């Protein structure tokens, strides 16, 4: 089954304690991305990656790091979480490029993070 | 600055009605525009549009893009209660950055 898997689904942590949210996809997609969703602000892109070892900042990258060492995995790292990073986080993956006769995009089920 | 405006913000209709959701955008070096449906949690992909004037259809849903006027519409015909959701429009730039609109919240009454 095609899917994007995020872990953990729920996390409560304390300010300053480093954490990693994992994201894995099984569709061999080139493109992967992280978003945060906050009430009144909608979905905002944190980082994205067009392929292995290629990452770029989205609109709200401050306080986050990512890596893309393998095509299937795209972890989100919060080196020193703060309460303003309390949010619902989504990982997504999709095919890049047109003319392939197929377009698809999938989101993970989300990670609700609370930083106290 | 990249900008996406969806309208209306919310909409209440009766089952069987047809609705049109709007998305206007201004993004750097536009590449494509994606539509998503978000119910309880994660958005689900509906359409990806890259060329003007070519309608994409999936069942009762259809969408079209106008790259000259910088907008897209999503149509839903014969609405059902299961169509109740937030519909999100997301243009992508040439560099593959994605910007989401605030969404249109649709409620379909039985």
JSON list of C-alpha atoms in Angstrom, two decimals:
[
{"chain": "A", "resi": 1, "resn": "UNK", "atom": "CA", "xyz": [0.00, 0.00, 0.00]},
{"chain": "A", "resi": 2, "resn": "UNK", "atom": "CA", "xyz": [1.31, 3.42, -1.02]},
{"chain": "A", "resi": 3, "resn": "UNK", "atom": "CA", "xyz": [1.84, 5.53, 2.04]},
{"chain": "A", "resi": 4, "resn": "UNK", "atom": "CA", "xyz": [3.76, 8.19, 3.90]},
{"chain": "A", "resi": 5, "resn": "UNK", "atom": "CA", "xyz": [4.49, 7.18, 7.48]},
{"chain": "A", "resi": 6, "resn": "UNK", "atom": "CA", "xyz": [5.27, 9.68, 10.20]},
{"chain": "A", "resi": 7, "resn": "UNK", "atom": "CA", "xyz": [6.38, 8.88, 13.71]},
{"chain": "A", "resi": 8, "resn": "UNK", "atom": "CA", "xyz": [5.48, 9.65, 16.37]},
{"chain": "A", "resi": 9, "resn": "UNK", "atom": "CA", "xyz": [1.85, 10.65, 15.89]},
{"chain": "A", "resi": 10, "resn": "UNK", "atom": "CA", "xyz": [1.75, 12.53, 19.18]},
{"chain": "A", "resi": 11, "resn": "UNK", "atom": "CA", "xyz": [4.60, 14.00, 21.19]},
{"chain": "A", "resi": 12, "resn": "UNK", "atom": "CA", "xyz": [4.82, 16.16, 24.29]},
{"chain": "A", "resi": 13, "resn": "UNK", "atom": "CA", "xyz": [8.28, 17.44, 25.09]},
{"chain": "A", "resi": 14, "resn": "UNK", "atom": "CA", "xyz": [10.03, 20.11, 27.09]},
{"chain": "A", "resi": 15, "resn": "UNK", "atom": "CA", "xyz": [11.70, 23.25, 25.83]},
{"chain": "A", "resi": 16, "resn": "UNK", "atom": "CA", "xyz": [15.23, 22.65, 24.61]},
{"chain": "A", "resi": 17, "resn": "UNK", "atom": "CA", "xyz": [15.13, 18.86, 24.37]},
{"chain": "A", "resi": 18, "resn": "UNK", "atom": "CA", "xyz": [16.19, 17.83, 20.88]},
{"chain": "A", "resi": 19, "resn": "UNK", "atom": "CA", "xyz": [13.72, 15.69, 18.96]},
{"chain": "A", "resi": 20, "resn": "UNK", "atom": "CA", "xyz": [13.32, 14.07, 15.57]},
{"chain": "A", "resi": 21, "resn": "UNK", "atom": "CA", "xyz": [10.11, 13.33, 13.73]},
{"chain": "A", "resi": 22, "resn": "UNK", "atom": "CA", "xyz": [10.63, 10.63, 11.14]},
{"chain": "A", "resi": 23, "resn": "UNK", "atom": "CA", "xyz": [9.00, 10.45, 7.73]},
{"chain": "A", "resi": 24, "resn": "UNK", "atom": "CA", "xyz": [9.22, 7.57, 5.30]},
{"chain": "A", "resi": 25, "resn": "UNK", "atom": "CA", "xyz": [7.54, 6.92, 1.93]},
{"chain": "A", "resi": 26, "resn": "UNK", "atom": "CA", "xyz": [7.38, 3.70, -0.07]},
{"chain": "A", "resi": 27, "resn": "UNK", "atom": "CA", "xyz": [6.53, 5.12, -3.51]},
{"chain": "A", "resi": 28, "resn": "UNK", "atom": "CA", "xyz": [10.01, 6.08, -4.72]},
{"chain": "A", "resi": 29, "resn": "UNK", "atom": "CA", "xyz": [8.95, 9.73, -4.89]},
{"chain": "A", "resi": 30, "resn": "UNK", "atom": "CA", "xyz": [11.62, 12.31, -5.53]},
{"chain": "A", "resi": 31, "resn": "UNK", "atom": "CA", "xyz": [9.87, 15.18, -3.78]},
{"chain": "A", "resi": 32, "resn": "UNK", "atom": "CA", "xyz": [9.32, 15.28, -0.03]},
{"chain": "A", "resi": 33, "resn": "UNK", "atom": "CA", "xyz": [8.26, 18.15, 2.16]},
{"chain": "A", "resi": 34, "resn": "UNK", "atom": "CA", "xyz": [7.43, 19.17, 5.72]},
{"chain": "A", "resi": 35, "resn": "UNK", "atom": "CA", "xyz": [4.57, 21.48, 6.71]},
{"chain": "A", "resi": 36, "resn": "UNK", "atom": "CA", "xyz": [3.18, 22.82, 9.91]},
{"chain": "A", "resi": 37, "resn": "UNK", "atom": "CA", "xyz": [-0.50, 23.64, 10.32]},
{"chain": "A", "resi": 38, "resn": "UNK", "atom": "CA", "xyz": [-1.68, 26.18, 12.84]},
{"chain": "A", "resi": 39, "resn": "UNK", "atom": "CA", "xyz": [-5.17, 27.57, 13.42]},
{"chain": "A", "resi": 40, "resn": "UNK", "atom": "CA", "xyz": [-5.68, 30.75, 11.43]},
{"chain": "A", "resi": 41, "resn": "UNK", "atom": "CA", "xyz": [-2.37, 30.34, 9.60]},
{"chain": "A", "resi": 42, "resn": "UNK", "atom": "CA", "xyz": [-3.09, 27.28, 7.49]},
{"chain": "A", "resi": 43, "resn": "UNK", "atom": "CA", "xyz": [-0.40, 25.00, 6.12]},
{"chain": "A", "resi": 44, "resn": "UNK", "atom": "CA", "xyz": [3.06, 26.49, 5.86]},
{"chain": "A", "resi": 45, "resn": "UNK", "atom": "CA", "xyz": [6.03, 24.80, 4.28]},
{"chain": "A", "resi": 46, "resn": "UNK", "atom": "CA", "xyz": [9.08, 24.30, 6.48]},
{"chain": "A", "resi": 47, "resn": "UNK", "atom": "CA", "xyz": [11.55, 22.50, 4.20]},
{"chain": "A", "resi": 48, "resn": "UNK", "atom": "CA", "xyz": [11.38, 20.50, 1.03]},
{"chain": "A", "resi": 49, "resn": "UNK", "atom": "CA", "xyz": [13.64, 18.17, -0.89]},
{"chain": "A", "resi": 50, "resn": "UNK", "atom": "CA", "xyz": [13.72, 17.42, -4.58]},
{"chain": "A", "resi": 51, "resn": "UNK", "atom": "CA", "xyz": [15.98, 14.41, -4.25]},
{"chain": "A", "resi": 52, "resn": "UNK", "atom": "CA", "xyz": [18.70, 12.80, -2.16]},
{"chain": "A", "resi": 53, "resn": "UNK", "atom": "CA", "xyz": [21.06, 15.38, -0.66]},
{"chain": "A", "resi": 54, "resn": "UNK", "atom": "CA", "xyz": [18.99, 18.26, -2.11]},
{"chain": "A", "resi": 55, "resn": "UNK", "atom": "CA", "xyz": [17.01, 20.32, 0.40]},
{"chain": "A", "resi": 56, "resn": "UNK", "atom": "CA", "xyz": [15.58, 23.84, 0.38]},
{"chain": "A", "resi": 57, "resn": "UNK", "atom": "CA", "xyz": [13.93, 26.19, 2.82]},
{"chain": "A", "resi": 58, "resn": "UNK", "atom": "CA", "xyz": [10.22, 26.81, 2.70]},
{"chain": "A", "resi": 59, "resn": "UNK", "atom": "CA", "xyz": [8.46, 29.75, 4.29]},
{"chain": "A", "resi": 60, "resn": "UNK", "atom": "CA", "xyz": [9.12, 28.93, 7.96]},
{"chain": "A", "resi": 61, "resn": "UNK", "atom": "CA", "xyz": [12.46, 27.06, 8.29]},
{"chain": "A", "resi": 62, "resn": "UNK", "atom": "CA", "xyz": [13.73, 28.77, 11.45]},
{"chain": "A", "resi": 63, "resn": "UNK", "atom": "CA", "xyz": [14.30, 26.34, 14.30]},
{"chain": "A", "resi": 64, "resn": "UNK", "atom": "CA", "xyz": [14.17, 23.25, 12.08]},
{"chain": "A", "resi": 65, "resn": "UNK", "atom": "CA", "xyz": [16.64, 21.06, 10.26]},
{"chain": "A", "resi": 66, "resn": "UNK", "atom": "CA", "xyz": [16.13, 18.27, 7.75]},
{"chain": "A", "resi": 67, "resn": "UNK", "atom": "CA", "xyz": [18.25, 15.73, 5.96]},
{"chain": "A", "resi": 68, "resn": "UNK", "atom": "CA", "xyz": [17.72, 13.54, 2.89]},
{"chain": "A", "resi": 69, "resn": "UNK", "atom": "CA", "xyz": [20.34, 10.83, 2.95]},
{"chain": "A", "resi": 70, "resn": "UNK", "atom": "CA", "xyz": [18.05, 8.24, 1.37]},
{"chain": "A", "resi": 71, "resn": "UNK", "atom": "CA", "xyz": [15.22, 8.73, -1.07]},
{"chain": "A", "resi": 72, "resn": "UNK", "atom": "CA", "xyz": [12.58, 7.21, 1.18]},
{"chain": "A", "resi": 73, "resn": "UNK", "atom": "CA", "xyz": [13.35, 9.11, 4.41]},
{"chain": "A", "resi": 74, "resn": "UNK", "atom": "CA", "xyz": [13.09, 12.79, 5.27]},
{"chain": "A", "resi": 75, "resn": "UNK", "atom": "CA", "xyz": [13.38, 13.38, 9.04]},
{"chain": "A", "resi": 76, "resn": "UNK", "atom": "CA", "xyz": [12.53, 16.71, 10.66]},
{"chain": "A", "resi": 77, "resn": "UNK", "atom": "CA", "xyz": [14.85, 17.73, 13.47]},
{"chain": "A", "resi": 78, "resn": "UNK", "atom": "CA", "xyz": [14.15, 20.29, 16.16]},
{"chain": "A", "resi": 79, "resn": "UNK", "atom": "CA", "xyz": [17.48, 20.93, 17.83]},
{"chain": "A", "resi": 80, "resn": "UNK", "atom": "CA", "xyz": [16.08, 23.08, 20.64]},
{"chain": "A", "resi": 81, "resn": "UNK", "atom": "CA", "xyz": [12.28, 23.07, 20.56]},
{"chain": "A", "resi": 82, "resn": "UNK", "atom": "CA", "xyz": [10.39, 26.07, 21.89]},
{"chain": "A", "resi": 83, "resn": "UNK", "atom": "CA", "xyz": [6.69, 26.49, 22.75]},
{"chain": "A", "resi": 84, "resn": "UNK", "atom": "CA", "xyz": [6.05, 28.40, 19.49]},
{"chain": "A", "resi": 85, "resn": "UNK", "atom": "CA", "xyz": [6.84, 25.17, 17.64]},
{"chain": "A", "resi": 86, "resn": "UNK", "atom": "CA", "xyz": [3.78, 23.54, 19.16]},
{"chain": "A", "resi": 87, "resn": "UNK", "atom": "CA", "xyz": [1.83, 22.58, 16.06]},
{"chain": "A", "resi": 88, "resn": "UNK", "atom": "CA", "xyz": [0.47, 19.85, 13.82]},
{"chain": "A", "resi": 89, "resn": "UNK", "atom": "CA", "xyz": [3.20, 18.67, 11.45]},
{"chain": "A", "resi": 90, "resn": "UNK", "atom": "CA", "xyz": [2.70, 16.93, 8.13]},
{"chain": "A", "resi": 91, "resn": "UNK", "atom": "CA", "xyz": [5.18, 15.22, 5.88]},
{"chain": "A", "resi": 92, "resn": "UNK", "atom": "CA", "xyz": [4.28, 14.81, 2.21]},
{"chain": "A", "resi": 93, "resn": "UNK", "atom": "CA", "xyz": [5.76, 13.23, -0.89]},
{"chain": "A", "resi": 94, "resn": "UNK", "atom": "CA", "xyz": [5.00, 13.45, -4.59]},
{"chain": "A", "resi": 95, "resn": "UNK", "atom": "CA", "xyz": [6.28, 12.75, -8.07]},
{"chain": "A", "resi": 96, "resn": "UNK", "atom": "CA", "xyz": [8.12, 15.57, -9.77]},
{"chain": "A", "resi": 97, "resn": "UNK", "atom": "CA", "xyz": [7.81, 16.44, -13.40]},
{"chain": "A", "resi": 98, "resn": "UNK", "atom": "CA", "xyz": [5.14, 16.32, -15.99]},
{"chain": "A", "resi": 99, "resn": "UNK", "atom": "CA", "xyz": [4.76, 14.06, -18.97]},
{"chain": "A", "resi": 100, "resn": "UNK", "atom": "CA", "xyz": [4.98, 10.91, -16.92]},
{"chain": "A", "resi": 101, "resn": "UNK", "atom": "CA", "xyz": [1.27, 10.25, -17.34]},
{"chain": "A", "resi": 102, "resn": "UNK", "atom": "CA", "xyz": [0.85, 9.99, -13.60]},
{"chain": "A", "resi": 103, "resn": "UNK", "atom": "CA", "xyz": [0.52, 12.55, -10.86]},
{"chain": "A", "resi": 104, "resn": "UNK", "atom": "CA", "xyz": [0.21, 11.72, -7.23]},
{"chain": "A", "resi": 105, "resn": "UNK", "atom": "CA", "xyz": [0.85, 13.35, -3.90]},
{"chain": "A", "resi": 106, "resn": "UNK", "atom": "CA", "xyz": [0.45, 11.90, -0.44]},
{"chain": "A", "resi": 107, "resn": "UNK", "atom": "CA", "xyz": [0.47, 13.31, 3.06]},
{"chain": "A", "resi": 108, "resn": "UNK", "atom": "CA", "xyz": [1.40, 11.48, 6.21]},
{"chain": "A", "resi": 109, "resn": "UNK", "atom": "CA", "xyz": [-1.15, 11.27, 9.01]},
{"chain": "A", "resi": 110, "resn": "UNK", "atom": "CA", "xyz": [0.40, 14.10, 10.97]},
{"chain": "A", "resi": 111, "resn": "UNK", "atom": "CA", "xyz": [2.36, 14.54, 14.18]},
{"chain": "A", "resi": 112, "resn": "UNK", "atom": "CA", "xyz": [0.85, 16.64, 16.91]},
{"chain": "A", "resi": 113, "resn": "UNK", "atom": "CA", "xyz": [3.73, 18.19, 18.82]},
{"chain": "A", "resi": 114, "resn": "UNK", "atom": "CA", "xyz": [3.37, 20.05, 22.10]},
{"chain": "A", "resi": 115, "resn": "UNK", "atom": "CA", "xyz": [6.38, 21.84, 23.57]},
{"chain": "A", "resi": 116, "resn": "UNK", "atom": "CA", "xyz": [5.99, 22.89, 27.21]},
{"chain": "B", "resi": 1, "resn": "UNK", "atom": "CA", "xyz": [5.90, 38.03, -2.07]},
{"chain": "B", "resi": 2, "resn": "UNK", "atom": "CA", "xyz": [4.04, 34.86, -2.99]},
{"chain": "B", "resi": 3, "resn": "UNK", "atom": "CA", "xyz": [0.33, 35.04, -2.29]},
{"chain": "B", "resi": 4, "resn": "UNK", "atom": "CA", "xyz": [-2.65, 32.71, -2.56]},
{"chain": "B", "resi": 5, "resn": "UNK", "atom": "CA", "xyz": [-6.24, 33.80, -1.93]},
{"chain": "B", "resi": 6, "resn": "UNK", "atom": "CA", "xyz": [-9.10, 31.34, -1.79]},
{"chain": "B", "resi": 7, "resn": "UNK", "atom": "CA", "xyz": [-12.74, 32.32, -1.86]},
{"chain": "B", "resi": 8, "resn": "UNK", "atom": "CA", "xyz": [-15.18, 32.00, -0.37]},
{"chain": "B", "resi": 9, "resn": "UNK", "atom": "CA", "xyz": [-13.70, 31.24, 3.03]},
{"chain": "B", "resi": 10, "resn": "UNK", "atom": "CA", "xyz": [-16.71, 29.15, 3.90]},
{"chain": "B", "resi": 11, "resn": "UNK", "atom": "CA", "xyz": [-19.79, 27.90, 2.15]},
{"chain": "B", "resi": 12, "resn": "UNK", "atom": "CA", "xyz": [-22.94, 26.08, 3.23]},
{"chain": "B", "resi": 13, "resn": "UNK", "atom": "CA", "xyz": [-24.99, 24.32, 0.57]},
{"chain": "B", "resi": 14, "resn": "UNK", "atom": "CA", "xyz": [-27.64, 21.63, 0.33]},
{"chain": "B", "resi": 15, "resn": "UNK", "atom": "CA", "xyz": [-27.07, 18.18, -1.06]},
{"chain": "B", "resi": 16, "resn": "UNK", "atom": "CA", "xyz": [-27.38, 18.20, -4.83]},
{"chain": "B", "resi": 17, "resn": "UNK", "atom": "CA", "xyz": [-26.14, 21.76, -5.25]},
{"chain": "B", "resi": 18, "resn": "UNK", "atom": "CA", "xyz": [-23.19, 22.62, -7.47]},
{"chain": "B", "resi": 19, "resn": "UNK", "atom": "CA", "xyz": [-20.37, 24.66, -5.96]},
{"chain": "B", "resi": 20, "resn": "UNK", "atom": "CA", "xyz": [-17.45, 26.58, -7.42]},
{"chain": "B", "resi": 21, "resn": "UNK", "atom": "CA", "xyz": [-14.40, 27.26, -5.29]},
{"chain": "B", "resi": 22, "resn": "UNK", "atom": "CA", "xyz": [-11.92, 29.91, -6.34]},
{"chain": "B", "resi": 23, "resn": "UNK", "atom": "CA", "xyz": [-8.17, 30.24, -6.00]},
{"chain": "B", "resi": 24, "resn": "UNK", "atom": "CA", "xyz": [-6.18, 33.24, -7.17]},
{"chain": "B", "resi": 25, "resn": "UNK", "atom": "CA", "xyz": [-2.42, 33.31, -6.87]},
{"chain": "B", "resi": 26, "resn": "UNK", "atom": "CA", "xyz": [0.71, 35.34, -7.37]},
{"chain": "B", "resi": 27, "resn": "UNK", "atom": "CA", "xyz": [3.83, 33.20, -7.11]},
{"chain": "B", "resi": 28, "resn": "UNK", "atom": "CA", "xyz": [7.35, 33.48, -8.40]},
{"chain": "B", "resi": 29, "resn": "UNK", "atom": "CA", "xyz": [7.93, 31.53, -11.59]},
{"chain": "B", "resi": 30, "resn": "UNK", "atom": "CA", "xyz": [4.76, 29.45, -11.38]},
{"chain": "B", "resi": 31, "resn": "UNK", "atom": "CA", "xyz": [5.14, 25.75, -12.08]},
{"chain": "B", "resi": 32, "resn": "UNK", "atom": "CA", "xyz": [1.88, 24.02, -11.12]},
{"chain": "B", "resi": 33, "resn": "UNK", "atom": "CA", "xyz": [-1.16, 24.23, -8.87]},
{"chain": "B", "resi": 34, "resn": "UNK", "atom": "CA", "xyz": [-2.47, 21.46, -6.66]},
{"chain": "B", "resi": 35, "resn": "UNK", "atom": "CA", "xyz": [-5.86, 21.01, -5.03]},
{"chain": "B", "resi": 36, "resn": "UNK", "atom": "CA", "xyz": [-6.34, 19.03, -1.83]},
{"chain": "B", "resi": 37, "resn": "UNK", "atom": "CA", "xyz": [-9.28, 18.01, 0.31]},
{"chain": "B", "resi": 38, "resn": "UNK", "atom": "CA", "xyz": [-8.81, 18.02, 4.08]},
{"chain": "B", "resi": 39, "resn": "UNK", "atom": "CA", "xyz": [-11.35, 16.33, 6.29]},
{"chain": "B", "resi": 40, "resn": "UNK", "atom": "CA", "xyz": [-10.33, 15.33, 9.77]},
{"chain": "B", "resi": 41, "resn": "UNK", "atom": "CA", "xyz": [-6.57, 15.14, 9.53]},
{"chain": "B", "resi": 42, "resn": "UNK", "atom": "CA", "xyz": [-4.23, 14.85, 6.54]},
{"chain": "B", "resi": 43, "resn": "UNK", "atom": "CA", "xyz": [-4.99, 16.52, 3.20]},
{"chain": "B", "resi": 44, "resn": "UNK", "atom": "CA", "xyz": [-5.72, 14.17, 0.32]},
{"chain": "B", "resi": 45, "resn": "UNK", "atom": "CA", "xyz": [-4.63, 14.99, -3.19]},
{"chain": "B", "resi": 46, "resn": "UNK", "atom": "CA", "xyz": [-7.29, 15.88, -5.77]},
{"chain": "B", "resi": 47, "resn": "UNK", "atom": "CA", "xyz": [-5.68, 17.45, -8.84]},
{"chain": "B", "resi": 48, "resn": "UNK", "atom": "CA", "xyz": [-2.49, 18.88, -10.20]},
{"chain": "B", "resi": 49, "resn": "UNK", "atom": "CA", "xyz": [-2.80, 21.51, -12.93]},
{"chain": "B", "resi": 50, "resn": "UNK", "atom": "CA", "xyz": [0.02, 22.77, -15.07]},
{"chain": "B", "resi": 51, "resn": "UNK", "atom": "CA", "xyz": [-1.56, 23.99, -18.32]},
{"chain": "B", "resi": 52, "resn": "UNK", "atom": "CA", "xyz": [-4.22, 26.60, -18.91]},
{"chain": "B", "resi": 53, "resn": "UNK", "atom": "CA", "xyz": [-7.62, 25.64, -20.17]},
{"chain": "B", "resi": 54, "resn": "UNK", "atom": "CA", "xyz": [-7.33, 21.89, -19.73]},
{"chain": "B", "resi": 55, "resn": "UNK", "atom": "CA", "xyz": [-10.01, 20.61, -17.41]},
{"chain": "B", "resi": 56, "resn": "UNK", "atom": "CA", "xyz": [-9.14, 17.81, -15.05]},
{"chain": "B", "resi": 57, "resn": "UNK", "atom": "CA", "xyz": [-12.03, 15.62, -13.90]},
{"chain": "B", "resi": 58, "resn": "UNK", "atom": "CA", "xyz": [-12.54, 12.99, -11.27]},
{"chain": "B", "resi": 59, "resn": "UNK", "atom": "CA", "xyz": [-16.12, 11.90, -10.79]},
{"chain": "B", "resi": 60, "resn": "UNK", "atom": "CA", "xyz": [-18.15, 14.91, -9.68]},
{"chain": "B", "resi": 61, "resn": "UNK", "atom": "CA", "xyz": [-15.08, 17.06, -9.20]},
{"chain": "B", "resi": 62, "resn": "UNK", "atom": "CA", "xyz": [-13.37, 19.08, -11.89]},
{"chain": "B", "resi": 63, "resn": "UNK", "atom": "CA", "xyz": [-10.78, 21.81, -11.97]},
{"chain": "B", "resi": 64, "resn": "UNK", "atom": "CA", "xyz": [-9.28, 24.21, -14.46]},
{"chain": "B", "resi": 65, "resn": "UNK", "atom": "CA", "xyz": [-6.40, 26.64, -14.48]},
{"chain": "B", "resi": 66, "resn": "UNK", "atom": "CA", "xyz": [-6.02, 30.06, -16.10]},
{"chain": "B", "resi": 67, "resn": "UNK", "atom": "CA", "xyz": [-2.35, 31.01, -16.14]},
{"chain": "B", "resi": 68, "resn": "UNK", "atom": "CA", "xyz": [-3.00, 34.35, -17.80]},
{"chain": "B", "resi": 69, "resn": "UNK", "atom": "CA", "xyz": [-5.46, 35.56, -15.16]},
{"chain": "B", "resi": 70, "resn": "UNK", "atom": "CA", "xyz": [-3.68, 33.63, -12.39]},
{"chain": "B", "resi": 71, "resn": "UNK", "atom": "CA", "xyz": [-6.55, 31.65, -10.99]},
{"chain": "B", "resi": 72, "resn": "UNK", "atom": "CA", "xyz": [-8.01, 28.20, -10.73]},
{"chain": "B", "resi": 73, "resn": "UNK", "atom": "CA", "xyz": [-11.46, 26.92, -9.92]},
{"chain": "B", "resi": 74, "resn": "UNK", "atom": "CA", "xyz": [-12.63, 23.68, -8.40]},
{"chain": "B", "resi": 75, "resn": "UNK", "atom": "CA", "xyz": [-16.16, 22.58, -9.24]},
{"chain": "B", "resi": 76, "resn": "UNK", "atom": "CA", "xyz": [-18.18, 20.02, -7.37]},
{"chain": "B", "resi": 77, "resn": "UNK", "atom": "CA", "xyz": [-21.47, 18.95, -8.92]},
{"chain": "B", "resi": 78, "resn": "UNK", "atom": "CA", "xyz": [-24.34, 17.13, -7.17]},
{"chain": "B", "resi": 79, "resn": "UNK", "atom": "CA", "xyz": [-22.73, 17.69, -3.78]},
{"chain": "B", "resi": 80, "resn": "UNK", "atom": "CA", "xyz": [-23.04, 15.07, -1.06]},
{"chain": "B", "resi": 81, "resn": "UNK", "atom": "CA", "xyz": [-22.56, 15.30, 2.70]},
{"chain": "B", "resi": 82, "resn": "UNK", "atom": "CA", "xyz": [-19.26, 13.45, 2.23]},
{"chain": "B", "resi": 83, "resn": "UNK", "atom": "CA", "xyz": [-17.96, 16.44, 0.30]},
{"chain": "B", "resi": 84, "resn": "UNK", "atom": "CA", "xyz": [-17.97, 18.48, 3.54]},
{"chain": "B", "resi": 85, "resn": "UNK", "atom": "CA", "xyz": [-14.32, 19.38, 4.10]},
{"chain": "B", "resi": 86, "resn": "UNK", "atom": "CA", "xyz": [-11.77, 22.12, 3.72]},
{"chain": "B", "resi": 87, "resn": "UNK", "atom": "CA", "xyz": [-10.51, 22.47, 0.15]},
{"chain": "B", "resi": 88, "resn": "UNK", "atom": "CA", "xyz": [-6.97, 23.73, -0.21]},
{"chain": "B", "resi": 89, "resn": "UNK", "atom": "CA", "xyz": [-5.30, 25.27, -3.20]},
{"chain": "B", "resi": 90, "resn": "UNK", "atom": "CA", "xyz": [-1.49, 25.11, -3.38]},
{"chain": "B", "resi": 91, "resn": "UNK", "atom": "CA", "xyz": [0.53, 26.70, -6.19]},
{"chain": "B", "resi": 92, "resn": "UNK", "atom": "CA", "xyz": [4.11, 25.56, -6.65]},
{"chain": "B", "resi": 93, "resn": "UNK", "atom": "CA", "xyz": [6.96, 27.78, -7.77]},
{"chain": "B", "resi": 94, "resn": "UNK", "atom": "CA", "xyz": [9.60, 26.92, -10.33]},
{"chain": "B", "resi": 95, "resn": "UNK", "atom": "CA", "xyz": [11.88, 25.92, -7.49]},
{"chain": "B", "resi": 96, "resn": "UNK", "atom": "CA", "xyz": [9.20, 23.54, -6.14]},
{"chain": "B", "resi": 97, "resn": "UNK", "atom": "CA", "xyz": [8.34, 25.62, -3.12]},
{"chain": "B", "resi": 98, "resn": "UNK", "atom": "CA", "xyz": [4.64, 25.13, -2.26]},
{"chain": "B", "resi": 99, "resn": "UNK", "atom": "CA", "xyz": [2.36, 27.84, -0.88]},
{"chain": "B", "resi": 100, "resn": "UNK", "atom": "CA", "xyz": [-1.03, 26.89, 0.53]},
{"chain": "B", "resi": 101, "resn": "UNK", "atom": "CA", "xyz": [-4.10, 29.07, 0.57]},
{"chain": "B", "resi": 102, "resn": "UNK", "atom": "CA", "xyz": [-6.17, 29.38, 3.74]},
{"chain": "B", "resi": 103, "resn": "UNK", "atom": "CA", "xyz": [-8.76, 27.03, 2.29]},
{"chain": "B", "resi": 104, "resn": "UNK", "atom": "CA", "xyz": [-12.49, 27.04, 1.66]},
{"chain": "B", "resi": 105, "resn": "UNK", "atom": "CA", "xyz": [-14.56, 25.30, 4.31]},
{"chain": "B", "resi": 106, "resn": "UNK", "atom": "CA", "xyz": [-17.50, 23.58, 2.62]},
{"chain": "B", "resi": 107, "resn": "UNK", "atom": "CA", "xyz": [-20.45, 22.23, 4.56]},
{"chain": "B", "resi": 108, "resn": "UNK", "atom": "CA", "xyz": [-23.06, 20.21, 2.71]},
{"chain": "B", "resi": 109, "resn": "UNK", "atom": "CA", "xyz": [-26.39, 19.86, 4.48]},
{"chain": "B", "resi": 110, "resn": "UNK", "atom": "CA", "xyz": [-28.47, 16.72, 4.03]}
]
